[in-house]
CSV table of C-alpha atoms in Angstrom, one decimal:
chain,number,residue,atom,x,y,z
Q,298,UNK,CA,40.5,-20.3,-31.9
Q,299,UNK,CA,40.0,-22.4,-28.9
Q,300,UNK,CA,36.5,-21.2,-27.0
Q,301,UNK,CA,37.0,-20.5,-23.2
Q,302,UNK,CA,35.1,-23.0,-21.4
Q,303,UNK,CA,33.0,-22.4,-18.3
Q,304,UNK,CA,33.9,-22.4,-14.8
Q,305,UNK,CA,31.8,-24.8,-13.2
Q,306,UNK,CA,29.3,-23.3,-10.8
Q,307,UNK,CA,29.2,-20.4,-13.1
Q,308,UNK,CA,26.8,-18.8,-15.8
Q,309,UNK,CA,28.2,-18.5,-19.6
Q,310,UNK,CA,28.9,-14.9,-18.5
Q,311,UNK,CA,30.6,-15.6,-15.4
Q,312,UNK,CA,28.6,-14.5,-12.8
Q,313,UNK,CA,27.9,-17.0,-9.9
Q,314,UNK,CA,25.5,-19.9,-9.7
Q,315,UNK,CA,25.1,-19.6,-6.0
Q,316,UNK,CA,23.0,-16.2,-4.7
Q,317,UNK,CA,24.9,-14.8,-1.6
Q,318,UNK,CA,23.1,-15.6,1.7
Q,319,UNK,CA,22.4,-11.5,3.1
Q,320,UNK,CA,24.5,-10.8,6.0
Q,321,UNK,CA,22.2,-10.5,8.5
Q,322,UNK,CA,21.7,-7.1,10.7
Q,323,UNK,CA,23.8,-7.0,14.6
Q,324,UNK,CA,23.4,-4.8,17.2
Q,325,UNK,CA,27.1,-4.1,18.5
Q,326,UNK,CA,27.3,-5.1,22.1
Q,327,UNK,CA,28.4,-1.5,23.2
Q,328,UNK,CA,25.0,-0.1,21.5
Q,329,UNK,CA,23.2,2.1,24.2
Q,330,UNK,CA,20.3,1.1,21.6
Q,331,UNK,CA,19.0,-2.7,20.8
Q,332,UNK,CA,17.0,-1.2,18.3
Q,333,UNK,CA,18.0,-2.3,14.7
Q,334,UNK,CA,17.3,0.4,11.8
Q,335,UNK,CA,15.8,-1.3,9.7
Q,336,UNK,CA,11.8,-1.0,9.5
Q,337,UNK,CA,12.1,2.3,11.7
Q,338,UNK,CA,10.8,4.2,9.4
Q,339,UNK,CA,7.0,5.0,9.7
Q,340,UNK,CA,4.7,7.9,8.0
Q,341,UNK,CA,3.2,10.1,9.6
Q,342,UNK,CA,-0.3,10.3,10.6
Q,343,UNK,CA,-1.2,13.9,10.2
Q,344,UNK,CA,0.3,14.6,6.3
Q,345,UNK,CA,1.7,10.8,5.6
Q,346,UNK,CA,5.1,11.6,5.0
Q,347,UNK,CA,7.9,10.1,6.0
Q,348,UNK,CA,9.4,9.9,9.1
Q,349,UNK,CA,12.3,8.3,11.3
Q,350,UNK,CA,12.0,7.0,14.9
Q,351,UNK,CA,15.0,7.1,17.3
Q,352,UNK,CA,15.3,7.1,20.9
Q,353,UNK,CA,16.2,10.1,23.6
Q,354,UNK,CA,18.2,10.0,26.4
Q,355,UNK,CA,15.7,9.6,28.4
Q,356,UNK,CA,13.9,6.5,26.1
Q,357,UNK,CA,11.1,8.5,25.0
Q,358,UNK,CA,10.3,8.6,21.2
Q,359,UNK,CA,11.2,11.5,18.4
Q,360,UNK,CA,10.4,11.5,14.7
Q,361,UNK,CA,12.9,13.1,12.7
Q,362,UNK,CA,13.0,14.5,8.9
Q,363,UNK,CA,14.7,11.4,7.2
Q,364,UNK,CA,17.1,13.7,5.5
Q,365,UNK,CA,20.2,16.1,6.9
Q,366,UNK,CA,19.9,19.7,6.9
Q,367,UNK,CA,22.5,22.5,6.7
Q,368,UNK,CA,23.0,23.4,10.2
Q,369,UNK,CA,23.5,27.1,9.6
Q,370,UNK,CA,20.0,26.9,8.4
Q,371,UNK,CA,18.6,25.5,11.7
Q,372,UNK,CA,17.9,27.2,15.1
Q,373,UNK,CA,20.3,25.7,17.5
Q,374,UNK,CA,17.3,25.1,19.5
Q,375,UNK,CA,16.1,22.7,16.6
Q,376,UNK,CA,19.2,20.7,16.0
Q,377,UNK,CA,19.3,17.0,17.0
Q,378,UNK,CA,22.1,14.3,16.2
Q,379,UNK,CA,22.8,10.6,16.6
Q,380,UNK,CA,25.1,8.9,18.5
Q,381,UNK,CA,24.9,5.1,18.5
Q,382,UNK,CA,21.5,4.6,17.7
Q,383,UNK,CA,20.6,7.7,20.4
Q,384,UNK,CA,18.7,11.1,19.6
Q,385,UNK,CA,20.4,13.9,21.4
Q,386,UNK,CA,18.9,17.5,21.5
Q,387,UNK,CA,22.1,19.6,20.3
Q,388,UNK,CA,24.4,19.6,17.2
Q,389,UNK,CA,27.5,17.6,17.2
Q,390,UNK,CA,29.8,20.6,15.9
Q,391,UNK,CA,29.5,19.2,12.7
Q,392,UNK,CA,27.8,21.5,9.6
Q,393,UNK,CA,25.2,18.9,9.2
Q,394,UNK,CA,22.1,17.8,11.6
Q,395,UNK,CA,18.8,16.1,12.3
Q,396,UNK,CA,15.4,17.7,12.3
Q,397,UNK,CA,12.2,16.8,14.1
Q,398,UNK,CA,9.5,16.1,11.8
Q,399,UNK,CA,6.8,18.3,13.8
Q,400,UNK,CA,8.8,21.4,12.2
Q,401,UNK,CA,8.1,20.5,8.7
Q,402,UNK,CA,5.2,18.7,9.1
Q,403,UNK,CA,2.5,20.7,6.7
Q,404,UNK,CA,-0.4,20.2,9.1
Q,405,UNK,CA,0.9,21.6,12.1
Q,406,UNK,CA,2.2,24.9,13.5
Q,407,UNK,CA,6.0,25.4,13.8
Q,408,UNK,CA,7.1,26.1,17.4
Q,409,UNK,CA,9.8,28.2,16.1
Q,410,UNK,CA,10.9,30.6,13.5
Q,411,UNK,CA,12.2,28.1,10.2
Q,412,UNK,CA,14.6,29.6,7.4
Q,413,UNK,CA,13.5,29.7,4.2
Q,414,UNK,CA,14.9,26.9,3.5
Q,415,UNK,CA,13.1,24.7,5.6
Q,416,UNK,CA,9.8,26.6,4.6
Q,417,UNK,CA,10.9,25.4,1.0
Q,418,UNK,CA,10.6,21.6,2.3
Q,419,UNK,CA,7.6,22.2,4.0
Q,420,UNK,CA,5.8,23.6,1.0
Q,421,UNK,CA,7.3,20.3,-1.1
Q,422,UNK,CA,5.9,18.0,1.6
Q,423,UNK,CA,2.6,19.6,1.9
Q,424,UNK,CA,2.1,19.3,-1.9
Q,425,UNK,CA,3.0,15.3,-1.4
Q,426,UNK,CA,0.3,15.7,1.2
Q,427,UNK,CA,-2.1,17.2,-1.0
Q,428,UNK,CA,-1.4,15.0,-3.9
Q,429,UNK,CA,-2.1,11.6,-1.5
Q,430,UNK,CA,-4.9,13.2,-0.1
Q,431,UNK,CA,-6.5,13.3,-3.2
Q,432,UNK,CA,-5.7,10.4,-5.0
Q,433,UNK,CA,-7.2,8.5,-1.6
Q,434,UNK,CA,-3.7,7.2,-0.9
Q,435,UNK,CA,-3.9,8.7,2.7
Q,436,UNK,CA,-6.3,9.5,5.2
Q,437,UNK,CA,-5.3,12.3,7.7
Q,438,UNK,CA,-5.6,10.4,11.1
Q,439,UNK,CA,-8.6,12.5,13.0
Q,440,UNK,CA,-8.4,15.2,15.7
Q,441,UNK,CA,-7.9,14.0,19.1
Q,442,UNK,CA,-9.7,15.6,21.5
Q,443,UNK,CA,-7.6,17.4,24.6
Q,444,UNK,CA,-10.8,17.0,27.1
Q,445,UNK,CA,-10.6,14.4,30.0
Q,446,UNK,CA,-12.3,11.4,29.4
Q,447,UNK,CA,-15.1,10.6,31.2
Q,448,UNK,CA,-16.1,6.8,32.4
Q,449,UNK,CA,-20.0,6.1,31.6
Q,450,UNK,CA,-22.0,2.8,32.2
Q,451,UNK,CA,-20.7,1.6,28.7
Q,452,UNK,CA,-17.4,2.4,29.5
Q,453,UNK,CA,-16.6,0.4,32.3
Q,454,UNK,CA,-14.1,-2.1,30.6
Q,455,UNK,CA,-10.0,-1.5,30.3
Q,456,UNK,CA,-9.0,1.6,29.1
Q,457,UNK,CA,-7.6,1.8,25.6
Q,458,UNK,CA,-4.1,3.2,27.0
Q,459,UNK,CA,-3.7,2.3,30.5
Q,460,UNK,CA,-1.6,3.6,32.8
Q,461,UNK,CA,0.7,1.4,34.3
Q,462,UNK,CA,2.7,1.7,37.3
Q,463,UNK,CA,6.2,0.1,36.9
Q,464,UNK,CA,9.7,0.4,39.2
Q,465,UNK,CA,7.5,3.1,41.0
Q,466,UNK,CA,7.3,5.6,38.3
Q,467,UNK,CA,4.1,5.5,35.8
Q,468,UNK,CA,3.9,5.2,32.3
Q,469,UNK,CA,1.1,5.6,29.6
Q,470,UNK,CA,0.6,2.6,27.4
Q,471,UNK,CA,0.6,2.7,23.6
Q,472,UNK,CA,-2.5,0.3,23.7
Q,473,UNK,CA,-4.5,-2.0,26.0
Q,474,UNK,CA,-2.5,-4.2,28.1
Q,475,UNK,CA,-2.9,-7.9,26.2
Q,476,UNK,CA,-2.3,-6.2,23.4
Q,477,UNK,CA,1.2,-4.9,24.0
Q,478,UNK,CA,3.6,-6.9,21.9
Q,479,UNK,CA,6.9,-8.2,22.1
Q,480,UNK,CA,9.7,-5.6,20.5
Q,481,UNK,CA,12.2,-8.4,20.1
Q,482,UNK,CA,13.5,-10.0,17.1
Q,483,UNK,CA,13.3,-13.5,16.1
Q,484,UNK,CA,15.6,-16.2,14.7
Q,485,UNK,CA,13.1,-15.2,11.1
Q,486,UNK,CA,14.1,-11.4,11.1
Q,487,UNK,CA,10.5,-11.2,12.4
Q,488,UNK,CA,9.1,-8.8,14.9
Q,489,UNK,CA,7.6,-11.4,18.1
Q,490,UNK,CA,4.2,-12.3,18.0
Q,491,UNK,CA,3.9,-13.1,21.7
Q,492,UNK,CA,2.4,-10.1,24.0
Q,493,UNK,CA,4.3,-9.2,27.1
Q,494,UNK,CA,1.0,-10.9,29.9
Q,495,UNK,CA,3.0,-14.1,30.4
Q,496,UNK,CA,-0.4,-17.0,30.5
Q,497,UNK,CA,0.9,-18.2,33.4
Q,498,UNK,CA,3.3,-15.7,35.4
Q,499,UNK,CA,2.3,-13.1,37.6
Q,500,UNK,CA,-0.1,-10.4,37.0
Q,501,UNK,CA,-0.3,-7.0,38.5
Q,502,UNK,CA,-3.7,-4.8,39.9
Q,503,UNK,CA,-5.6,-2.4,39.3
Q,504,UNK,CA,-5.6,0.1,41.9
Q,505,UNK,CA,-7.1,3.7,42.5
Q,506,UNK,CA,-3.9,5.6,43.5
Q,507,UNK,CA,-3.9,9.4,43.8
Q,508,UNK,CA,-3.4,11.3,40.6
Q,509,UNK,CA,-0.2,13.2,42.1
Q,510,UNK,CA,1.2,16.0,39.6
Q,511,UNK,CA,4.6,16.7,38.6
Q,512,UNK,CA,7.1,18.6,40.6
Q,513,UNK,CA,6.1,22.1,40.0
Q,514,UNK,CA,2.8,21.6,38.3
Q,515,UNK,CA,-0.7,23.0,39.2
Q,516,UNK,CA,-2.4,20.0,41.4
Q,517,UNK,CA,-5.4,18.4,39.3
Q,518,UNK,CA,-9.2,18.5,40.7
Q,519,UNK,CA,-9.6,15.0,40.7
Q,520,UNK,CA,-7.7,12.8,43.9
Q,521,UNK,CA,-7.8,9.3,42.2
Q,522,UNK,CA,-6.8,7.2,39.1
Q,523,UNK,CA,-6.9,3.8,37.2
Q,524,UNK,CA,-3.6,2.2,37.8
Q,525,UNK,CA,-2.5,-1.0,35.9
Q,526,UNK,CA,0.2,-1.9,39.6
Q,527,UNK,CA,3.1,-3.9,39.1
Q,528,UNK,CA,4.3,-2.9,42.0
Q,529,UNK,CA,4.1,-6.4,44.2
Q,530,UNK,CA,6.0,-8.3,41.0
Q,531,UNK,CA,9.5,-9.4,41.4
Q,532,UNK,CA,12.6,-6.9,40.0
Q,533,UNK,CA,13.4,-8.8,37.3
Q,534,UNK,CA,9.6,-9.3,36.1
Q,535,UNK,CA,9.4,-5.6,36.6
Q,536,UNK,CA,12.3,-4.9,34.3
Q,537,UNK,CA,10.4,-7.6,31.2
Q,538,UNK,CA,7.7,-5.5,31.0
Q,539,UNK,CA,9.8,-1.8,31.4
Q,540,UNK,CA,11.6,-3.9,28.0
Q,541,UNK,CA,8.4,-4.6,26.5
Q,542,UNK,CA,10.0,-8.3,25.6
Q,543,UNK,CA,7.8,-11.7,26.4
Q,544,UNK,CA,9.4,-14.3,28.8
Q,545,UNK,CA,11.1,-16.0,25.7
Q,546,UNK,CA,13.0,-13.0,25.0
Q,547,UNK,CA,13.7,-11.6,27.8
Q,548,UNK,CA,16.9,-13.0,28.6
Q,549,UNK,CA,18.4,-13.7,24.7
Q,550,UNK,CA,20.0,-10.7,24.0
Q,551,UNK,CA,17.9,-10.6,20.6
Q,552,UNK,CA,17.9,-7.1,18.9
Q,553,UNK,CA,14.5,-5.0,18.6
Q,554,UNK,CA,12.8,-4.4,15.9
Q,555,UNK,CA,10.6,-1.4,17.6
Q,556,UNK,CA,10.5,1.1,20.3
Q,557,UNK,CA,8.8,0.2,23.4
Q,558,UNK,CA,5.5,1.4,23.5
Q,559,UNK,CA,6.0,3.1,27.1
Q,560,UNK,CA,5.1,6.9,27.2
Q,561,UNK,CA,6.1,8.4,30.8
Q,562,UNK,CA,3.1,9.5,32.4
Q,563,UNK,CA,2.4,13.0,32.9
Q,564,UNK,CA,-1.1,13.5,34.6
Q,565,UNK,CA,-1.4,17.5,32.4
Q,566,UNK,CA,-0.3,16.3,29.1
Q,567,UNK,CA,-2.2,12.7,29.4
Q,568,UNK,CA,-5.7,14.0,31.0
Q,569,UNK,CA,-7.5,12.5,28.3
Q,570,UNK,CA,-6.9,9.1,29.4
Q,571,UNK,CA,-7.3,9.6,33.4
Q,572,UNK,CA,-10.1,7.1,33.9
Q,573,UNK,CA,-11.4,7.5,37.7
Q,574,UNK,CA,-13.1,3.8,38.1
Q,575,UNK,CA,-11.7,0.9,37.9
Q,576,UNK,CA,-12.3,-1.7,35.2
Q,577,UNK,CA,-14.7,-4.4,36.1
Q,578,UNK,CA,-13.5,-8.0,35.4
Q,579,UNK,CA,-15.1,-9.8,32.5
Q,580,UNK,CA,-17.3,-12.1,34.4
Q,581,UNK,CA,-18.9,-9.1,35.8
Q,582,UNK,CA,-19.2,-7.3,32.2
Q,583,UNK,CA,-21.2,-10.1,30.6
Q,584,UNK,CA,-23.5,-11.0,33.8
Q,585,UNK,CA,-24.8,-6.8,32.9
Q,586,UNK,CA,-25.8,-7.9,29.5
């Protein structure tokens, strides 16, 4: 018997020398999203489990449940679904849909009546959250407190989520302003690691502009506010920073890699971080020492 010998650039079993290079993630060009899928998926900070972040219609953040639900089981009210990369708040006529994580989270109150089913999954989760908890595998994140914040002598530096006034409509920052990051991907499948102040480009002010409520909201007590202005920057500078993408990326059509920390500004919901004085520059913070 004559043995079989071995293709070259193979193994004695036949498998290939060569590993395959991964085919990289792409954001189709008719995407309403940039924002790739992968990493997206974050835990939460009240019971630590899991949760998926997608995009609204109107680009503000939503957690869902990671898996699918029976729709028959969920209040039409409750039912979410995805279309290109995009949360909507309905079901898609199909007998399948999307849950928001608030609903099943097992430390906080559902805003509607669940099935049992979904009482079921929140029992399951709040045993995961239990078991974590005590093994010291996670730390509930600590009550935040709903009162407004109040600006004392030690206080008087930049707020730890400003808000910023951008394309005339104001927005509440995820964290201070030179550390807001770049969402963008780079050429190394790596989130950017350049913040969205450009050194040398232009800067916007802080200005005390009246604290104006929503249309049909109860006017608050106090007239003025802390706002980051970007007003007096060109449209296009304007539109970087709305991205959340450095001056590198702003223009290279390079997918994200994580939702833009912009939160619009509602002066009810967000009165714990209405600061009425303005921050003192730093040359003026260390001459008090």
């Amino acid at each position: 018997m004559c043995p079989t010998p071995t293709p070259a650039g193979r193994h004695w079993d036949g498998s290939s020398r060569t590993a395959r290079r991964p085919r990289p993630l792409r954001v189709a060009g008719t995407s309403p999203s940039r924002l790739l899928r992968a990493g997206q998926s974050h835990l939460c900070r009240q019971c630590g489990n899991r949760i998926d972040l997608y995009q609204r219609t109107d680009q503000r953040p939503i957690a869902l449940h990671p898996g699918e639900l029976t729709a028959a089981d969920i209040p039409e009210s409750c039912r979410w679904h995805l279309s290109g990369g995009i949360a909507h708040p309905h079901g898609d006529g199909s007998d399948w849909c999307r849950i928001p994580h608030a609903l099943l989270c097992p430390r906080r109150t559902p805003t509607c009546h669940t099935a049992p089913g979904l009482e079921a999954i929140r029992r399951q989760l709040a045993v995961r959250t239990r078991r974590m908890i005590d093994t010291g595998v996670f730390t509930p994140a600590p009550a935040t407190s709903t009162q407004p914040a109040t600006v004392t002598d030690a206080d008087t530096g930049e707020p730890d989520r400003p808000v910023v006034q951008i394309l005339l409509c104001r927005y509440l920052a995820e964290r201070p302003l030179n550390d807001l990051r770049c969402v963008a991907q780079t050429r190394h499948r790596h989130r950017c690691t350049h913040t969205i102040p450009a050194p040398t480009g232009p800067t916007g002010t802080w200005r005390l502009l009246p604290a104006t409520a929503q249309h049909g909201q109860l006017a608050l007590p106090d007239g003025l506010m802390a706002v980051y202005d970007l007003g007096k920057l060109p449209y296009s500078e304007q539109l970087r920073w709305r991205a959340q993408r450095c001056p590198a990326h702003v223009a290279s059509g390079a997918a994200e890699l994580a939702l833009a920390g912009w939160q619009p500004f509602d002066p009810l919901l967000h009165a714990a971080h209405i600061h009425t004085r303005l921050p003192q520059p730093p040359d003026r913070r260390q001459g008090r020492g």
